[in-house]
Amino acid sequence: MRSTIFLGLALCLAWPASKNALSQDGFVIPAFQVRFTNCVESIGVGLAPTDGVLEMLPPEFTPVGIGEPVTPVVVRTSRCAISVPGYKKRTGNIVQIGAIIFPPDGTGDINNYTLYYYTDDIVIWLYLNVVGVDAQYVPTLQYRISGNNSLLVSVPVPGYPRFQVAGHIAPSNVSSGSLLANWWQKSPCGIVKMSTNVPVIKIGGADLILTTNSDSSLGQLIGDDTLNFPIIQQFNRFDEATMKVELVVP
């Protein structure tokens, strides 16, 4: 269990009552919002052995491939201008890997259980750890888009497991409507819901591949040192989005 788990446990138990906290059943639980602007993101959905995914999921969550040999996993990379109340806007990167699950509360266009979360934004990292999310601070995280529409996202040391997502992208200028994406994780504080509302999203195409060490926990999860995305590959853009983070089960 990584040190961020213990940091989250200490912080969520010590979080003081404030105007940014919610009270439920006698507990004071933190909740906050993050505003994202001028965003780009890649989305890839591949398949991993269901048994391995189930080993990483708490019993409260069910993968959509339950009963099948493989189940969908999603890899998301993003770069946005990030605004957290009380802090200056800044550009930051976020990389998430999750298992697609049945909606725990019936909301969202997509629901994912968060298996890995990386960011080079120290404010989001600290805030997520307050509610116990096992988020990793990786200041060396790299997000590069080249002039020939190639994408390279690298999660190096101190991130673990380390990997990269690389390939080509095809941006779109056509609106594809709105999107509500829920990412969940069971933390030492309870169950955390990270819900991102994107009012207008432009969905483009991509041809990407994830590469990792087959001996890492990610390599063992996918059963290989590479993961292709035969189900969904996208490169998206949106002008704004809001992520609400709340502890829904203390």
Coordinates of C-alpha atoms in Angstrom, one line a residue, residues 20-244:
N20 CA -16.2 23.7 1.8
A21 CA -17.2 20.6 3.8
L22 CA -20.4 18.6 4.0
S23 CA -21.9 17.1 7.1
Q24 CA -23.5 13.6 7.0
D25 CA -24.4 11.3 9.8
G26 CA -22.2 13.2 12.2
F27 CA -19.2 13.1 10.0
V28 CA -17.5 16.1 8.5
I29 CA -16.5 15.1 4.9
P30 CA -14.6 17.3 2.4
A31 CA -16.1 18.2 -1.0
F32 CA -14.6 20.4 -3.6
Q33 CA -14.9 21.4 -7.3
V34 CA -12.2 21.9 -9.9
R35 CA -12.8 23.9 -13.1
F36 CA -11.0 22.8 -16.3
T37 CA -10.6 25.0 -19.4
N38 CA -8.9 24.7 -22.8
C39 CA -8.7 20.9 -22.5
V40 CA -7.4 18.2 -24.8
E41 CA -7.7 14.5 -23.9
S42 CA -7.2 11.0 -25.3
I43 CA -9.5 8.2 -24.5
G44 CA -8.7 4.5 -25.2
V45 CA -10.8 1.5 -24.2
G46 CA -9.2 -1.9 -24.3
L47 CA -9.8 -5.3 -22.8
A48 CA -8.2 -7.0 -19.8
P49 CA -8.8 -10.4 -18.2
T50 CA -11.9 -10.1 -16.0
D51 CA -10.4 -12.2 -13.1
G52 CA -7.5 -9.8 -12.8
V53 CA -9.8 -6.7 -12.8
L54 CA -12.0 -8.3 -10.1
E55 CA -9.0 -8.7 -7.9
M56 CA -8.5 -4.9 -7.9
L57 CA -12.1 -3.9 -7.4
P58 CA -13.9 -3.6 -4.0
P59 CA -17.1 -5.7 -3.8
E60 CA -19.2 -2.5 -4.1
F61 CA -18.3 -2.2 -7.8
T62 CA -19.1 -4.5 -10.7
P63 CA -17.2 -4.5 -14.0
V64 CA -19.4 -4.4 -17.1
G65 CA -17.7 -7.6 -18.4
I66 CA -18.7 -9.7 -15.3
G67 CA -19.2 -13.3 -16.4
E68 CA -17.0 -12.8 -19.5
P69 CA -13.3 -13.7 -19.9
V70 CA -12.4 -10.0 -20.6
T71 CA -13.8 -6.7 -19.5
P72 CA -13.3 -3.1 -20.7
V73 CA -10.6 -0.9 -19.2
V74 CA -10.2 2.8 -20.0
V75 CA -7.0 4.9 -20.3
R76 CA -7.5 8.6 -20.2
T77 CA -4.9 11.3 -20.6
S78 CA -5.6 15.1 -20.4
R79 CA -4.1 18.5 -20.4
C80 CA -6.1 21.5 -19.2
A81 CA -5.9 24.9 -17.5
I82 CA -6.8 24.0 -13.9
S83 CA -8.6 26.2 -11.5
V84 CA -9.1 25.2 -7.8
P85 CA -10.8 27.8 -5.5
G86 CA -8.1 29.9 -3.8
Y87 CA -5.3 29.0 -6.2
K88 CA -4.1 30.6 -9.5
K89 CA -5.1 28.9 -12.8
R90 CA -2.3 26.8 -14.2
T91 CA -1.8 24.2 -16.9
G92 CA -1.6 20.6 -15.7
N93 CA -1.8 17.0 -16.8
I94 CA -3.8 14.1 -15.5
V95 CA -3.6 10.4 -16.5
Q96 CA -6.2 7.9 -15.3
I97 CA -6.7 4.1 -15.8
G98 CA -9.9 2.5 -14.7
A99 CA -12.2 -0.4 -15.1
I100 CA -15.6 0.4 -16.7
I101 CA -18.3 -0.5 -14.2
F102 CA -22.1 -0.5 -13.9
P103 CA -23.3 2.8 -12.5
P104 CA -23.3 2.6 -8.7
D105 CA -25.9 5.4 -8.4
G106 CA -27.5 5.3 -11.9
T107 CA -25.9 8.5 -13.1
G108 CA -23.3 9.4 -15.7
D109 CA -22.7 8.6 -19.4
I110 CA -19.8 6.4 -18.3
N111 CA -18.7 5.1 -14.9
N112 CA -15.2 3.9 -14.1
Y113 CA -13.5 2.5 -11.0
T114 CA -10.1 4.3 -10.6
L115 CA -7.2 1.9 -10.6
Y116 CA -4.4 4.4 -11.2
Y117 CA -4.4 8.2 -11.0
Y118 CA -1.4 10.4 -11.9
T119 CA -1.0 14.2 -12.0
D120 CA 1.7 16.8 -12.1
D121 CA -0.6 19.3 -10.5
I122 CA 0.2 19.3 -6.8
V123 CA -3.0 21.1 -5.7
I124 CA -5.3 18.5 -7.2
W125 CA -3.0 15.8 -5.8
L126 CA -3.3 17.2 -2.3
Y127 CA -7.0 17.8 -2.5
L128 CA -7.7 14.2 -3.7
N129 CA -5.5 12.8 -1.0
V130 CA -7.5 14.7 1.6
V131 CA -10.5 12.5 0.7
G132 CA -8.3 9.4 0.5
V133 CA -7.9 9.0 -3.2
D134 CA -4.8 7.1 -4.1
A135 CA -3.5 9.7 -6.5
Q136 CA 0.2 9.9 -7.4
Y137 CA 2.1 13.2 -7.8
V138 CA 4.3 12.8 -10.8
P139 CA 6.0 16.2 -11.6
T140 CA 7.9 14.5 -14.5
L141 CA 4.7 13.5 -16.3
Q142 CA 5.1 14.4 -20.0
Y143 CA 2.3 15.4 -22.5
R144 CA 3.4 16.1 -26.0
I145 CA 1.5 16.8 -29.2
S146 CA 3.7 17.3 -32.2
G147 CA 3.0 19.2 -35.4
N148 CA 2.2 16.0 -37.3
N149 CA -0.6 15.2 -34.9
S150 CA 1.4 12.6 -32.9
L151 CA 0.7 12.2 -29.2
L152 CA 3.1 11.0 -26.5
V153 CA 2.1 10.8 -22.9
S154 CA 4.7 9.4 -20.6
V155 CA 4.4 8.5 -16.9
P156 CA 8.0 8.0 -15.7
V157 CA 9.5 7.8 -12.2
P158 CA 8.3 8.5 -9.6
G159 CA 5.0 7.2 -11.1
Y160 CA 4.3 3.5 -10.6
P161 CA 3.5 1.5 -12.6
R162 CA 5.3 3.4 -15.3
F163 CA 4.0 3.4 -18.9
Q164 CA 3.4 5.5 -22.0
V165 CA 0.6 6.1 -24.4
A166 CA 1.7 7.0 -28.0
G167 CA 0.3 7.2 -31.5
H168 CA -1.6 9.6 -33.8
I169 CA -4.6 11.8 -33.2
A170 CA -7.2 13.4 -35.5
P171 CA -8.8 16.4 -33.7
S172 CA -12.3 17.5 -34.6
N173 CA -14.0 20.9 -34.6
V174 CA -17.5 19.4 -34.5
S175 CA -19.5 19.4 -31.3
S176 CA -20.7 15.9 -30.1
G177 CA -22.9 17.2 -27.3
S178 CA -22.3 16.9 -23.6
L179 CA -20.7 14.3 -21.4
L180 CA -20.9 13.3 -17.7
A181 CA -18.1 11.0 -16.6
N182 CA -18.0 9.5 -13.1
W183 CA -14.7 8.0 -11.7
W184 CA -15.0 6.2 -8.4
Q185 CA -12.6 4.9 -5.8
K186 CA -12.9 3.3 -2.4
S187 CA -10.7 5.2 0.0
P188 CA -9.8 5.0 3.7
C189 CA -12.5 7.7 4.2
G190 CA -15.2 5.9 2.3
I191 CA -16.3 5.9 -1.4
V192 CA -15.2 8.9 -3.4
K193 CA -17.1 10.0 -6.5
M194 CA -15.2 12.2 -9.0
S195 CA -17.9 13.5 -11.4
T196 CA -16.8 15.6 -14.4
N197 CA -19.5 17.5 -16.4
V198 CA -18.5 18.6 -19.9
P199 CA -21.2 20.8 -21.5
V200 CA -19.8 20.7 -25.0
I201 CA -17.2 18.1 -26.2
K202 CA -15.6 17.7 -29.7
I203 CA -14.8 14.1 -30.3
G204 CA -12.0 13.3 -32.7
G205 CA -10.2 10.1 -33.6
A206 CA -7.0 8.4 -32.5
D207 CA -4.7 5.5 -33.1
L208 CA -2.9 4.8 -29.9
I209 CA -1.1 2.1 -27.9
L210 CA -0.1 1.8 -24.3
T211 CA 3.3 0.3 -23.5
T212 CA 4.4 -0.8 -20.0
N213 CA 6.6 -3.4 -18.3
S214 CA 4.9 -6.8 -18.3
D215 CA 6.2 -7.5 -14.8
S216 CA 4.5 -4.3 -13.3
S217 CA 1.1 -4.4 -11.7
L218 CA -0.3 -2.8 -14.9
G219 CA 1.4 -5.4 -17.1
Q220 CA 0.0 -8.1 -15.0
L221 CA -3.5 -6.6 -15.1
I222 CA -3.6 -6.4 -18.9
G223 CA -1.6 -9.7 -19.3
D224 CA 1.0 -8.2 -21.6
D225 CA 3.5 -5.3 -22.1
T226 CA 1.1 -3.5 -24.5
L227 CA -2.6 -2.6 -24.6
N228 CA -4.4 -1.7 -27.8
F229 CA -7.8 0.0 -27.8
P230 CA -10.1 -1.9 -30.2
I231 CA -13.3 -0.6 -28.5
I232 CA -12.9 3.1 -28.4
Q233 CA -10.1 5.5 -29.4
Q234 CA -10.7 9.2 -29.3
F235 CA -8.9 12.5 -29.1
N236 CA -11.2 15.1 -27.6
R237 CA -11.3 18.8 -27.0
F238 CA -13.5 20.9 -24.8
D239 CA -13.5 24.5 -23.7
E240 CA -14.6 23.9 -20.1
A241 CA -15.6 21.3 -17.6
T242 CA -16.3 21.0 -13.9
M243 CA -15.3 18.1 -11.7
K244 CA -17.1 17.7 -8.4

